[in-house]
XYZ file of C-alpha atoms in Angstrom:
421
model
C 0.100 -0.060 -0.306
C 2.678 2.461 0.581
C 4.306 1.993 -3.002
C 0.826 2.692 -4.673
C 0.021 5.875 -2.243
C 3.730 6.896 -3.826
C 2.193 6.377 -6.905
C -0.956 8.130 -6.673
C -0.186 10.760 -4.958
C 3.338 11.734 -5.712
C 3.670 10.335 -8.869
C 0.451 10.423 -11.498
C -1.143 12.978 -9.546
C 2.297 15.693 -11.255
C 0.447 16.565 -14.377
C 3.219 17.016 -15.701
C 5.089 12.732 -15.773
C 1.620 11.999 -16.022
C 1.387 13.719 -19.406
C 4.897 13.083 -20.369
C 3.976 9.227 -18.885
C 0.812 9.515 -21.849
C 2.894 10.580 -24.689
C 4.992 7.726 -23.800
C 2.703 5.611 -24.830
C 1.359 7.294 -27.296
C 4.353 7.463 -29.027
C 5.945 3.688 -28.166
C 1.991 2.749 -29.319
C 3.107 4.662 -33.000
C 6.649 2.536 -33.176
C 8.206 5.876 -33.311
C 12.227 5.833 -33.258
C 13.892 6.415 -29.758
C 15.195 10.028 -30.088
C 11.337 10.843 -31.109
C 10.188 8.525 -28.560
C 13.257 11.004 -26.340
C 12.555 14.204 -27.031
C 7.905 14.211 -27.719
C 8.068 12.916 -23.789
C 10.947 15.023 -22.616
C 8.914 18.550 -24.337
C 5.635 17.130 -23.416
C 6.729 17.237 -19.368
C 9.213 20.688 -19.456
C 5.921 22.250 -21.890
C 4.692 21.515 -18.512
C 7.094 22.364 -16.275
C 7.607 25.319 -18.559
C 3.093 26.061 -17.893
C 3.666 25.003 -13.157
C 6.317 27.908 -13.368
C 4.311 30.441 -15.331
C 0.951 29.344 -12.831
C 3.759 30.026 -10.027
C 4.269 33.276 -10.567
C 1.306 34.071 -11.022
C -0.013 32.922 -7.728
C 2.400 34.498 -6.001
C 0.994 38.060 -7.656
C -2.003 37.182 -7.138
C -0.917 36.085 -3.134
C 0.016 39.160 -2.138
C -2.861 41.278 -3.800
C -5.235 39.208 -2.242
C -3.447 40.138 1.264
C -3.105 43.436 0.929
C -7.628 43.422 0.080
C -7.642 41.335 2.966
C -6.254 43.712 5.465
C -7.095 46.432 4.325
C -10.563 46.010 4.232
C -10.843 43.873 7.884
C -12.974 41.030 5.413
C -12.856 37.997 7.421
C -14.706 35.449 5.981
C -13.609 31.727 4.376
C -11.618 31.709 1.009
C -11.929 28.442 -1.487
C -8.529 26.176 -0.990
C -8.704 23.080 -2.655
C -5.380 21.924 -1.585
C -6.384 23.131 2.572
C -9.361 21.331 2.119
C -7.768 17.982 0.422
C -4.416 18.035 2.862
C -7.488 17.756 5.326
C -9.171 14.928 4.087
C -5.934 13.165 3.148
C -5.218 12.741 7.033
C -8.756 10.432 7.804
C -8.704 9.256 3.945
C -5.336 8.855 2.542
C -5.090 5.160 1.241
C -8.767 5.297 -0.033
C -7.809 8.347 -2.301
C -5.268 6.569 -3.354
C -6.850 3.652 -4.650
C -9.328 6.044 -5.792
C -7.688 7.794 -7.731
C -5.990 4.373 -9.268
C -8.092 2.714 -10.532
C -10.695 6.065 -11.195
C -7.838 6.354 -13.348
C -8.636 2.720 -14.844
C -12.313 2.962 -15.686
C -11.773 6.546 -17.470
C -10.343 4.338 -19.478
C -12.230 1.744 -20.139
C -15.500 4.153 -20.243
C -13.467 5.823 -23.055
C -12.742 2.157 -24.751
C -17.074 1.217 -24.472
C -19.122 4.875 -24.679
C -19.145 7.553 -27.730
C -16.955 10.133 -25.160
C -13.983 8.873 -26.411
C -11.622 11.651 -23.846
C -8.624 10.711 -21.353
C -9.250 12.661 -18.000
C -4.956 14.517 -18.046
C -5.052 17.141 -15.406
C -3.193 14.936 -12.942
C -3.858 17.249 -9.968
C -7.757 18.000 -10.103
C -8.003 14.105 -10.359
C -6.467 13.920 -7.278
C -9.128 16.412 -5.816
C -11.259 15.050 -7.103
C -10.427 11.745 -5.243
C -10.250 13.241 -1.993
C -13.536 14.774 -1.992
C -15.333 11.582 -3.402
C -13.707 9.572 -0.402
C -14.466 12.006 1.758
C -18.430 12.372 1.588
C -18.698 8.125 -0.042
C -16.727 7.875 3.325
C -19.026 9.810 4.881
C -22.481 8.475 3.864
C -21.248 4.875 5.336
C -19.251 3.517 2.799
C -15.797 2.111 3.728
C -13.430 -0.489 2.376
C -13.683 -2.372 -0.817
C -17.458 0.004 -1.820
C -16.015 3.369 -0.969
C -13.129 2.579 -3.517
C -15.173 0.209 -6.355
C -18.016 3.331 -6.242
C -15.551 5.581 -5.989
C -13.095 4.839 -8.739
C -16.581 4.694 -10.861
C -17.735 7.896 -9.715
C -13.990 9.651 -10.603
C -14.010 7.473 -14.250
C -17.406 8.412 -14.567
C -16.779 12.705 -14.352
C -13.102 11.588 -16.292
C -15.429 11.168 -18.984
C -18.298 13.279 -18.981
C -17.234 16.761 -17.971
C -14.800 16.895 -21.291
C -17.986 15.519 -23.398
C -20.232 18.419 -22.455
C -17.864 20.761 -22.443
C -16.827 20.406 -26.213
C -19.144 21.379 -27.909
C -17.893 24.567 -26.793
C -14.054 23.899 -26.412
C -14.712 23.535 -30.987
C -15.822 27.121 -30.811
C -12.515 27.895 -28.545
C -10.169 25.649 -30.835
C -11.911 25.410 -33.955
C -11.243 21.890 -33.865
C -11.650 18.911 -31.909
C -8.253 17.732 -31.246
C -8.238 18.517 -28.200
C -10.617 18.583 -24.839
C -10.738 21.506 -21.064
C -10.035 18.242 -18.320
C -10.449 21.083 -15.336
C -13.364 20.417 -13.214
C -14.592 23.724 -13.440
C -16.505 22.079 -16.610
C -20.257 23.142 -15.494
C -19.004 27.398 -15.194
C -17.122 27.199 -18.213
C -20.243 25.846 -19.894
C -22.093 28.400 -17.894
C -20.289 31.464 -20.068
C -20.524 29.368 -23.258
C -24.098 29.233 -22.682
C -24.460 33.217 -21.459
C -22.423 34.067 -24.356
C -24.698 32.296 -27.218
C -28.022 33.628 -25.562
C -26.499 37.077 -24.956
C -23.049 38.312 -27.004
C -22.551 37.721 -30.577
C -19.680 35.552 -31.675
C -18.706 37.907 -34.722
C -17.628 40.472 -31.812
C -14.314 38.863 -30.190
C -12.669 40.333 -28.225
C -9.253 39.587 -29.666
C -10.586 41.601 -33.061
C -11.102 45.113 -30.869
C -10.467 48.099 -33.163
C -8.289 50.706 -31.721
C -6.605 54.042 -33.184
C -2.958 53.834 -34.095
C -2.503 56.741 -31.229
C -2.874 53.173 -29.337
C -1.777 50.426 -31.514
C 0.362 49.349 -28.370
C -2.708 47.827 -26.341
C -3.794 45.531 -29.058
C -0.511 43.089 -27.848
C -1.748 41.695 -25.242
C 1.422 41.499 -23.111
C 1.302 44.830 -22.235
C -1.805 45.947 -21.835
C -2.079 42.624 -19.472
C 0.974 44.574 -17.894
C -1.173 47.856 -17.939
C -3.765 46.519 -16.307
C -2.589 44.459 -13.801
C -0.198 47.075 -12.359
C -2.467 49.739 -12.803
C -5.156 47.573 -9.979
C -2.092 46.800 -7.811
C -1.487 50.460 -7.876
C -5.166 51.349 -6.493
C -5.119 49.134 -4.443
C -1.765 50.200 -2.964
C -2.681 53.654 -2.455
C -6.115 51.914 -1.278
C -4.601 50.011 1.347
C -1.630 52.255 2.898
C 1.739 51.685 2.618
C 1.841 50.232 5.804
C 0.276 47.292 4.935
C 1.902 46.875 1.693
C 5.362 46.289 3.607
C 4.342 43.904 4.906
C 4.073 42.254 1.382
C 6.735 44.478 -0.471
C 9.392 43.863 2.792
C 12.570 47.813 2.267
C 11.092 48.061 -1.169
C 8.806 51.117 -2.171
C 5.134 50.513 -2.113
C 4.249 51.993 -5.828
C 7.309 50.113 -6.948
C 5.937 46.865 -4.889
C 2.731 47.304 -7.083
C 4.105 48.331 -10.705
C 6.621 45.163 -10.992
C 3.557 43.151 -9.235
C 2.194 44.361 -12.458
C 4.367 43.183 -14.431
C 5.081 39.895 -12.677
C 1.453 38.636 -13.769
C 2.278 39.808 -16.723
C 5.675 37.323 -17.587
C 3.938 34.169 -15.778
C 1.312 34.774 -18.136
C 3.390 34.157 -21.140
C 5.148 31.919 -19.972
C 1.979 30.076 -19.482
C 1.033 30.798 -22.915
C 5.404 29.425 -23.682
C 4.310 25.964 -21.793
C 0.404 25.733 -23.882
C 1.814 25.566 -27.157
C 4.967 23.451 -26.761
C 2.676 20.423 -24.714
C 0.276 21.199 -27.737
C 2.854 20.116 -30.486
C 3.729 17.391 -28.527
C 0.751 15.230 -27.319
C -1.756 15.747 -30.013
C 0.704 13.609 -32.502
C 1.672 11.333 -29.363
C -2.317 10.703 -28.966
C -2.605 9.447 -32.015
C -1.099 5.999 -31.039
C -3.281 6.362 -27.993
C -6.125 6.618 -30.207
C -5.177 3.802 -33.109
C -4.041 1.339 -30.618
C -5.922 1.563 -26.851
C -8.782 4.063 -26.907
C -9.384 4.849 -30.568
C -10.704 8.637 -31.633
C -9.258 9.601 -27.808
C -8.111 13.015 -27.721
C -6.271 14.804 -24.068
C -8.567 16.071 -22.010
C -6.358 19.058 -20.040
C -6.080 21.820 -18.109
C -7.484 24.684 -18.423
C -4.942 27.694 -19.224
C -4.777 25.435 -22.788
C -7.834 27.384 -23.789
C -5.731 30.935 -23.519
C -3.680 31.025 -26.486
C -6.867 31.279 -28.020
C -8.054 34.275 -26.680
C -6.080 36.544 -24.635
C -8.158 39.561 -24.058
C -10.950 37.447 -22.880
C -8.454 35.699 -20.243
C -8.182 39.242 -18.940
C -11.740 40.222 -18.648
C -13.012 37.172 -17.917
C -10.911 37.172 -14.600
C -11.662 40.812 -13.964
C -15.141 40.364 -14.782
C -15.107 36.933 -12.526
C -14.380 39.030 -9.276
C -16.011 41.588 -9.560
C -18.812 38.400 -10.007
C -17.165 37.431 -6.616
C -17.323 41.064 -4.341
C -21.029 41.390 -5.098
C -21.995 37.703 -4.492
C -20.147 37.963 -2.061
C -22.584 41.364 0.033
C -25.529 39.612 -1.078
C -24.176 36.212 0.993
C -23.927 38.421 4.056
C -27.047 39.994 3.828
C -28.745 36.723 2.851
C -26.973 35.522 6.489
C -24.959 32.930 4.464
C -21.624 32.157 4.240
C -19.132 34.325 3.969
C -16.787 33.030 0.403
C -14.514 35.327 0.328
C -13.361 35.874 -3.320
C -10.052 34.062 -3.722
C -8.374 36.277 -6.550
C -6.185 32.956 -7.804
C -9.138 31.007 -8.556
C -10.798 34.042 -9.866
C -8.047 34.435 -12.375
C -7.425 30.658 -13.740
C -11.861 30.123 -13.705
C -12.347 33.882 -14.642
C -10.534 33.198 -16.830
C -11.447 29.857 -19.103
C -15.057 31.437 -18.567
C -13.714 34.482 -20.398
C -12.267 32.364 -23.083
C -15.149 30.320 -23.573
C -17.805 33.234 -23.113
C -15.985 34.797 -26.213
C -15.911 32.024 -28.215
C -19.762 31.848 -28.583
C -20.712 35.284 -27.642
C -17.403 37.784 -28.610
C -17.147 40.776 -25.711
C -19.721 40.814 -23.858
C -19.435 36.289 -23.788
C -16.579 36.915 -22.173
C -17.382 39.794 -19.727
C -21.105 37.810 -18.746
C -18.974 34.577 -19.380
C -16.582 35.770 -16.874
C -18.811 37.407 -13.895
C -21.405 33.838 -14.473
C -18.836 32.186 -13.645
C -17.661 34.698 -10.364
C -21.062 34.131 -8.598
C -21.035 30.518 -9.398
C -17.953 29.822 -6.997
C -19.221 31.956 -4.879
C -22.392 30.310 -4.141
C -21.134 27.114 -4.774
C -18.402 26.711 -1.823
C -21.102 28.081 0.399
C -23.613 25.761 -0.217
C -20.958 22.929 -0.058
C -19.565 24.675 2.932
C -21.970 22.728 5.260
C -20.977 18.765 3.804
C -18.138 19.268 4.396
C -19.088 20.640 7.591
C -19.884 17.485 8.524
C -17.047 16.107 7.966
C -14.924 18.790 10.423
C -13.688 20.708 7.369
C -15.632 23.577 7.638
C -12.854 25.925 7.766
C -12.587 26.144 4.020
C -13.902 24.365 1.437
C -13.455 23.311 -2.587
C -13.396 26.944 -5.291
C -13.362 25.203 -8.428
C -18.169 24.587 -9.148
C -17.559 20.534 -9.859
C -16.103 19.608 -7.024
C -18.789 21.972 -5.394
C -21.811 19.762 -7.438
C -20.718 16.023 -7.508
C -19.972 17.345 -3.544
C -23.470 18.949 -3.135
C -24.978 16.133 -4.629
C -23.978 13.485 -2.937
C -24.785 14.891 0.563
C -28.530 14.764 -0.786
C -28.277 12.068 -1.931
C -26.608 10.583 1.131
C -29.464 12.144 3.593
C -31.670 9.498 2.206
C -29.765 6.264 3.409
C -28.409 8.240 7.107
């Protein structure tokens, strides 16, 4: 069991390793020459390391901004954090989580083989998070041993094919092809963004076609516009917070220079992510032909949400900003309704809000990106609030999952289990 837990928790939960393994299998299945197998596998792993490095840069920047906001405005409540709640769940259901993750991946391949949902879910950390949620909620519902692992694995494998399948009609509009799928358990938010964009927007008016006079032509560069936007946000928050609070994060650096550099750092992180995505796509799509031909005919890789960012970089920022606005408004409404107060975390609002912006833009252009991001922000505020009572029964009342699919799955299982208690 020790080795199996190590394999599941420390090896296959790492996206870089999981994707590299799939590329390796795909290239070997195609009987590619050794040099191609080696370079393809290594480049896919390096691409994911680059993506993770960019994500780390962005998270570091946003964590500083989030901390400044909380201190400056004295906001008290719960900040959704997937890693925190999973760490707590691991203390009680560590072995079950590892087993569900391992057999869930097998179930994913089985479902992809025998159904029309030909998706291999490759976002390892989200697979791990969902396995932890299922083990904890099913365990509290009274299941244990074989039945907990068996049912949890089937549910996980099913979710790993059905969620990419539900998102694929919108993913095709984002990418313009059917080669990759979205493998991120915030799919409900992305689908909602796509629907809102379709209903209220106009996809002919894309965020990427915004016309700007020659005087302001530099704004057309997504990297420059991202940097300017984030620098402005950092400076405004820093001025409102005051130098005393900002100094807790900036150290000896002048608080205005700190704000400027953090905004630029954010833009740098986003550019690193985009570089990693391009590298991953160049390697994983050809490699998956081997898996499709030999193991799961027609298989498509379901990848993490940054995979969509290069298709509409302007929509990324619009979705993020409107998602955060939705979170702020939702926080006020939650207070009025006397529901648990969910503080909008900048990290989940960026990654899922950016994705929602891209999906909304694909179906509804500029208005779709804005509305899609906003709706996502509302969902990742209210759904975690309703999930809290379920997690409270587990002793996790101090934290909750932030992404939509975790909340919906946890709430539904909690409701279903209540009928048998």
